[in-house]
Coordinates of N, CA and C in Angstrom, one line a residue:
M24 N 81.4 101.6 181.1 CA 81.0 102.4 183.5 C 82.5 101.8 184.0
E25 N 83.2 102.4 184.5 CA 84.4 102.0 185.6 C 84.0 102.5 186.9
I26 N 84.3 101.1 187.5 CA 83.9 100.8 188.8 C 85.2 100.9 189.9
K27 N 85.1 101.9 190.7 CA 86.5 103.1 191.3 C 86.7 102.6 193.3
T28 N 85.1 102.2 193.3 CA 85.0 102.5 194.9 C 84.2 101.2 195.1
Y29 N 83.9 100.9 196.1 CA 83.3 99.9 196.8 C 81.5 100.2 196.6
A30 N 81.6 101.3 196.9 CA 79.7 102.0 196.4 C 79.5 101.7 195.6
E31 N 80.4 101.9 194.5 CA 80.2 101.7 193.3 C 79.5 100.7 192.9
L32 N 80.7 99.4 193.3 CA 80.6 98.1 192.7 C 79.4 97.3 193.3
V33 N 78.6 98.0 194.8 CA 77.5 97.6 195.2 C 76.5 97.8 194.4
E34 N 76.5 99.2 194.0 CA 75.3 99.5 193.2 C 74.8 98.6 191.9
N35 N 76.4 98.6 191.3 CA 76.8 97.7 189.7 C 75.7 96.2 190.0
W36 N 76.4 95.8 191.2 CA 75.8 94.7 191.8 C 74.3 94.5 192.6
L37 N 74.3 95.8 192.9 CA 72.7 94.9 192.8 C 71.5 95.3 191.9
E38 N 72.0 96.5 190.5 CA 71.3 96.1 189.6 C 71.3 94.9 188.3
T39 N 72.4 94.3 189.0 CA 71.7 92.4 188.1 C 71.4 91.5 189.4
Y40 N 72.0 91.6 191.0 CA 71.4 90.8 191.8 C 69.8 91.0 192.0
C41 N 69.6 92.1 192.0 CA 67.9 92.7 192.0 C 67.1 91.8 191.6
H42 N 66.9 91.2 190.0 CA 66.6 90.3 189.5 C 66.6 89.0 189.4
T43 N 67.2 88.3 190.8 CA 67.5 86.8 191.2 C 66.9 86.7 192.0
V44 N 66.2 87.1 192.9 CA 65.2 86.8 194.3 C 64.7 88.0 194.3
K45 N 63.5 87.5 195.2 CA 62.1 88.0 195.7 C 62.6 88.7 196.1
K46 N 61.3 90.1 196.3 CA 61.4 91.3 196.8 C 61.8 91.7 198.6
A47 N 60.9 90.4 199.0 CA 61.8 90.5 200.5 C 63.7 90.4 200.5
T48 N 63.8 89.5 200.5 CA 65.1 89.0 200.4 C 65.9 90.5 200.1
L49 N 65.6 90.9 198.7 CA 66.7 92.2 198.6 C 66.0 93.1 199.4
T50 N 65.1 93.4 200.4 CA 64.9 93.9 201.5 C 66.1 93.3 202.4
I51 N 65.9 92.9 202.8 CA 67.2 92.3 203.8 C 68.3 92.5 203.5
I52 N 68.9 92.4 202.1 CA 70.4 92.4 201.6 C 71.0 93.8 201.6
K53 N 69.4 94.9 200.9 CA 70.3 96.3 200.7 C 70.0 96.7 202.7
S54 N 69.5 96.2 203.0 CA 69.5 96.5 204.8 C 71.2 96.2 205.7
R55 N 71.2 95.4 205.3 CA 72.6 94.2 205.2 C 73.6 95.2 205.1
L56 N 73.5 95.8 203.5 CA 74.6 96.6 202.5 C 74.4 98.0 203.7
N57 N 72.8 99.0 203.8 CA 73.3 100.2 203.8 C 73.8 99.8 205.9
N58 N 73.4 99.1 206.7 CA 73.8 98.9 207.6 C 75.0 98.8 208.4
Y59 N 76.4 98.3 207.3 CA 77.0 97.3 207.8 C 77.8 97.1 206.6
L60 N 77.7 97.1 205.8 CA 78.9 96.9 204.8 C 79.2 98.3 203.6
L61 N 78.4 98.8 203.7 CA 78.7 100.1 202.8 C 79.0 101.5 203.8
P62 N 79.1 101.3 205.5 CA 79.4 102.2 206.5 C 80.8 101.8 206.6
A63 N 81.4 100.6 206.3 CA 82.8 100.0 206.2 C 83.3 100.2 205.7
F64 N 82.8 100.1 204.2 CA 84.2 99.7 203.0 C 83.5 100.8 202.1
G65 N 82.3 101.7 201.9 CA 81.8 101.9 200.8 C 82.8 103.2 200.7
D66 N 83.5 103.8 201.1 CA 84.7 104.3 200.4 C 85.5 104.0 199.9
Y67 N 86.4 103.1 200.3 CA 87.0 102.5 200.1 C 87.4 102.1 198.2
K68 N 88.5 102.6 197.8 CA 88.8 102.1 196.3 C 89.2 100.7 196.6
L69 N 88.8 99.9 195.4 CA 88.4 98.8 195.4 C 90.0 98.3 195.6
D70 N 91.0 99.1 194.7 CA 92.6 98.4 195.0 C 93.1 98.5 195.8
K71 N 92.2 99.5 197.1 CA 93.2 99.6 198.4 C 92.1 98.5 199.4
L72 N 91.0 98.1 199.1 CA 90.3 97.2 200.7 C 90.7 95.6 199.9
T73 N 91.9 95.6 201.2 CA 92.9 94.3 201.1 C 92.1 93.0 202.4
P74 N 92.7 91.8 202.1 CA 92.4 90.6 203.3 C 92.6 91.3 204.5
P75 N 94.0 92.5 204.8 CA 93.9 92.7 206.1 C 92.6 93.6 206.6
V76 N 92.3 94.8 205.6 CA 91.0 95.7 205.7 C 90.0 94.6 206.0
I77 N 89.5 93.6 205.2 CA 88.6 92.9 205.5 C 88.2 92.2 206.5
Q78 N 89.8 91.4 207.2 CA 89.3 90.6 208.4 C 89.2 91.6 210.2
K79 N 90.2 93.0 209.6 CA 89.9 93.5 210.7 C 88.7 94.0 210.9
Q80 N 87.8 94.0 209.9 CA 86.4 94.9 210.4 C 85.0 93.2 210.5
V81 N 85.7 92.2 209.6 CA 84.9 90.9 210.5 C 85.2 90.6 211.8
N82 N 86.7 91.2 212.1 CA 86.9 90.7 213.1 C 85.9 91.8 214.5
Q83 N 85.6 93.0 214.1 CA 85.3 94.2 214.9 C 83.4 94.1 214.7
W84 N 83.1 93.3 213.7 CA 81.4 92.4 214.1 C 81.9 91.6 214.6
A85 N 82.4 90.5 214.9 CA 82.6 89.6 216.0 C 82.4 89.8 217.3
K86 N 83.6 91.2 217.6 CA 83.6 91.5 219.0 C 82.4 92.2 219.6
E87 N 81.9 92.9 218.3 CA 80.5 93.6 219.1 C 79.6 93.0 219.6
Y88 N 79.4 92.3 218.7 CA 78.3 90.9 219.2 C 79.2 89.7 219.9
N89 N 80.1 89.2 220.7 CA 80.5 88.2 221.5 C 81.2 88.7 222.6
Q90 N 81.5 89.5 222.6 CA 82.1 90.6 223.9 C 81.4 91.5 224.2
L91 N 80.4 92.1 222.7 CA 79.9 93.6 223.8 C 78.7 93.1 223.6
G92 N 78.2 92.4 223.4 CA 76.8 91.5 222.8 C 75.8 92.7 222.2
K93 N 76.4 93.1 222.0 CA 75.7 93.8 220.5 C 76.0 93.6 219.5
G94 N 75.4 94.6 218.4 CA 75.9 94.2 216.7 C 75.3 93.0 216.1
Y95 N 75.5 93.0 215.0 CA 74.8 91.8 214.2 C 74.7 90.4 214.5
Q96 N 73.7 89.9 215.0 CA 74.1 88.6 215.4 C 74.7 87.5 214.5
E97 N 74.7 88.0 213.6 CA 74.4 87.2 211.8 C 76.0 87.5 211.3
Y98 N 77.0 88.3 211.6 CA 77.9 88.6 211.4 C 78.5 88.1 209.8
P99 N 78.9 86.4 210.4 CA 79.0 85.5 209.2 C 78.6 86.1 208.0
Q100 N 77.3 85.8 207.7 CA 76.0 85.9 206.9 C 77.0 87.3 206.1
L101 N 77.1 88.4 206.9 CA 77.8 90.3 206.6 C 79.2 89.4 205.3
N102 N 79.6 88.2 206.0 CA 81.4 88.1 205.4 C 80.9 87.2 204.3
S103 N 80.3 86.6 204.4 CA 79.4 85.9 203.2 C 79.3 86.7 201.6
L104 N 78.3 87.7 202.3 CA 78.1 89.1 201.2 C 78.8 89.8 200.5
N105 N 79.4 90.0 201.4 CA 81.1 90.7 200.9 C 81.9 89.9 199.8
K106 N 81.5 88.5 200.7 CA 82.6 87.6 199.1 C 82.0 87.5 198.0
R107 N 81.0 87.5 198.0 CA 80.0 87.3 197.0 C 79.8 88.2 196.0
I108 N 79.6 89.7 196.6 CA 80.0 91.0 196.0 C 81.6 90.9 194.9
L109 N 82.1 90.9 196.0 CA 83.5 91.2 195.8 C 84.0 90.0 194.3
K110 N 83.6 88.7 194.3 CA 83.3 87.6 193.0 C 82.8 89.0 191.8
Y111 N 81.6 89.4 192.1 CA 81.2 89.6 190.9 C 82.5 91.0 190.5
A112 N 83.0 90.8 191.6 CA 84.2 92.5 190.8 C 84.9 91.3 189.7
V113 N 85.3 90.5 190.6 CA 86.6 89.3 189.8 C 86.2 89.2 188.5
S114 N 84.8 88.6 188.4 CA 84.0 88.6 187.4 C 84.0 89.8 186.3
L115 N 83.8 90.8 186.0 CA 83.7 91.7 185.8 C 85.2 92.7 185.6
Q116 N 86.4 91.7 185.9 CA 88.5 92.0 185.5 C 87.8 93.7 186.6
V117 N 87.5 93.9 187.5 CA 87.4 95.3 188.2 C 88.7 95.2 189.2
I118 N 88.6 93.5 189.6 CA 90.1 93.4 190.3 C 90.6 91.8 190.2
P119 N 91.7 91.8 190.3 CA 92.7 90.4 189.7 C 92.1 89.3 190.6
F120 N 91.6 89.4 192.4 CA 91.0 88.9 193.0 C 90.2 88.7 194.0
N121 N 90.1 88.0 194.4 CA 88.9 88.5 195.6 C 89.7 88.1 196.9
P122 N 89.2 89.6 197.1 CA 90.3 90.0 199.2 C 89.4 89.0 199.9
A123 N 88.6 89.5 200.0 CA 88.0 88.1 200.9 C 87.6 86.9 201.2
R124 N 87.9 86.1 200.1 CA 87.7 84.7 200.3 C 88.6 84.0 201.1
D125 N 89.9 84.3 201.6 CA 90.1 83.6 202.6 C 90.0 84.2 204.0
I126 N 88.9 84.9 203.8 CA 89.2 86.1 205.6 C 88.5 84.4 206.7
I127 N 89.2 85.0 208.0 CA 88.7 83.8 208.5 C 87.8 84.3 209.6
V128 N 86.3 84.1 209.4 CA 85.2 84.2 210.7 C 85.5 83.7 211.6
P129 N 85.5 84.3 212.7 CA 85.6 84.4 214.4 C 84.5 83.5 214.4
R130 N 84.1 82.4 215.3 CA 83.3 81.6 215.8 C 82.4 82.7 216.6
R131 N 81.1 82.7 216.4 CA 79.6 83.3 216.9 C 79.6 82.7 218.5
K132 N 79.5 83.2 219.1 CA 79.3 83.0 220.9 C 77.7 82.4 221.2
E133 N 77.4 82.0 221.3 CA 76.1 81.6 221.7 C 75.4 82.5 223.5
K134 N 74.5 83.2 223.0 CA 73.7 83.8 224.2 C 73.5 82.9 224.6
E135 N 73.4 82.8 226.3 CA 72.8 82.4 226.9 C 71.4 82.6 227.0
G136 N 70.6 81.9 227.1 CA 68.7 81.6 226.6 C 68.0 80.9 227.5
Q137 N 67.2 80.7 227.7 CA 66.5 79.9 228.0 C 67.1 78.6 228.2
K138 N 66.9 78.5 229.7 CA 67.7 77.0 230.2 C 66.4 75.7 230.0
L139 N 67.1 75.0 229.2 CA 65.9 73.8 229.2 C 65.4 73.2 229.2
K140 N 64.2 72.7 229.5 CA 63.1 72.7 230.3 C 62.8 70.6 229.6
Y141 N 63.2 69.8 231.1 CA 63.2 68.3 231.0 C 61.6 67.8 231.9
L142 N 61.9 67.0 231.8 CA 60.6 66.3 232.5 C 61.9 65.0 233.5
D143 N 62.4 65.0 234.9 CA 62.2 64.3 235.5 C 61.9 62.9 235.0
D144 N 62.8 61.7 235.9 CA 62.4 60.7 235.5 C 60.6 59.9 235.7
D145 N 60.7 60.7 237.6 CA 59.4 60.7 237.9 C 58.3 61.1 237.1
N146 N 58.6 62.2 237.2 CA 57.4 63.1 236.0 C 56.8 62.3 234.6
L147 N 57.9 62.3 233.8 CA 58.3 61.3 232.8 C 57.3 60.0 232.6
K148 N 58.0 59.0 233.7 CA 56.6 57.9 234.0 C 55.2 58.2 234.2
K149 N 54.7 59.0 235.2 CA 53.3 59.6 235.4 C 52.6 60.2 234.0
F150 N 53.7 61.4 233.1 CA 53.2 61.4 231.2 C 53.0 60.1 230.9
L151 N 53.8 59.2 230.8 CA 53.3 58.0 230.0 C 52.2 57.0 230.2
T152 N 52.7 57.1 232.1 CA 51.2 56.8 232.3 C 49.7 57.0 231.7
Y153 N 50.0 58.2 231.8 CA 48.7 58.8 231.9 C 48.5 59.2 229.7
L154 N 49.3 59.3 229.2 CA 48.8 58.9 227.9 C 48.6 57.2 227.3
E155 N 49.0 56.3 228.0 CA 48.8 55.1 227.7 C 47.0 55.1 228.4
Q156 N 46.6 55.7 229.0 CA 45.1 55.8 229.8 C 44.6 56.3 228.2
L157 N 45.0 57.0 227.7 CA 43.9 58.1 226.7 C 43.4 56.6 225.5
P158 N 42.2 57.2 225.2 CA 41.7 56.4 224.2 C 42.6 56.6 222.6
N159 N 43.2 55.4 221.9 CA 43.6 55.6 220.8 C 42.5 56.1 219.5
T160 N 43.0 57.1 219.4 CA 42.2 58.0 218.3 C 43.0 59.0 217.2
Y161 N 42.1 59.0 216.0 CA 43.2 59.3 215.2 C 42.6 60.8 214.2

């Protein structure tokens, strides 16, 4: 079988990968492939999938999440999955090197979540006093 496009590579990789993971994991991987990797790279011929093309897409995923507040929070995992698939292509000798190997993944901006709740000194002393009054039971 001759593998020319990224979509063909993914199909071939999935046939092998599906035997190594649980069904739930496979469902998650397929979702990431169908929602992110295949729309981004599926039509690319493997010899045209270069580091700059991949870097541009990873930067776009990061921008969508970090600046626009939408997109996939775990975009570093998308890069990791892509790297694993392309490593498989190298092992099949379909491509000479992994173009995703040296991709720089932008830092993920932490979302502002709930403020951390803590006890001030006075309330902490009250709480510890209360605990000391409790009987020692196990």
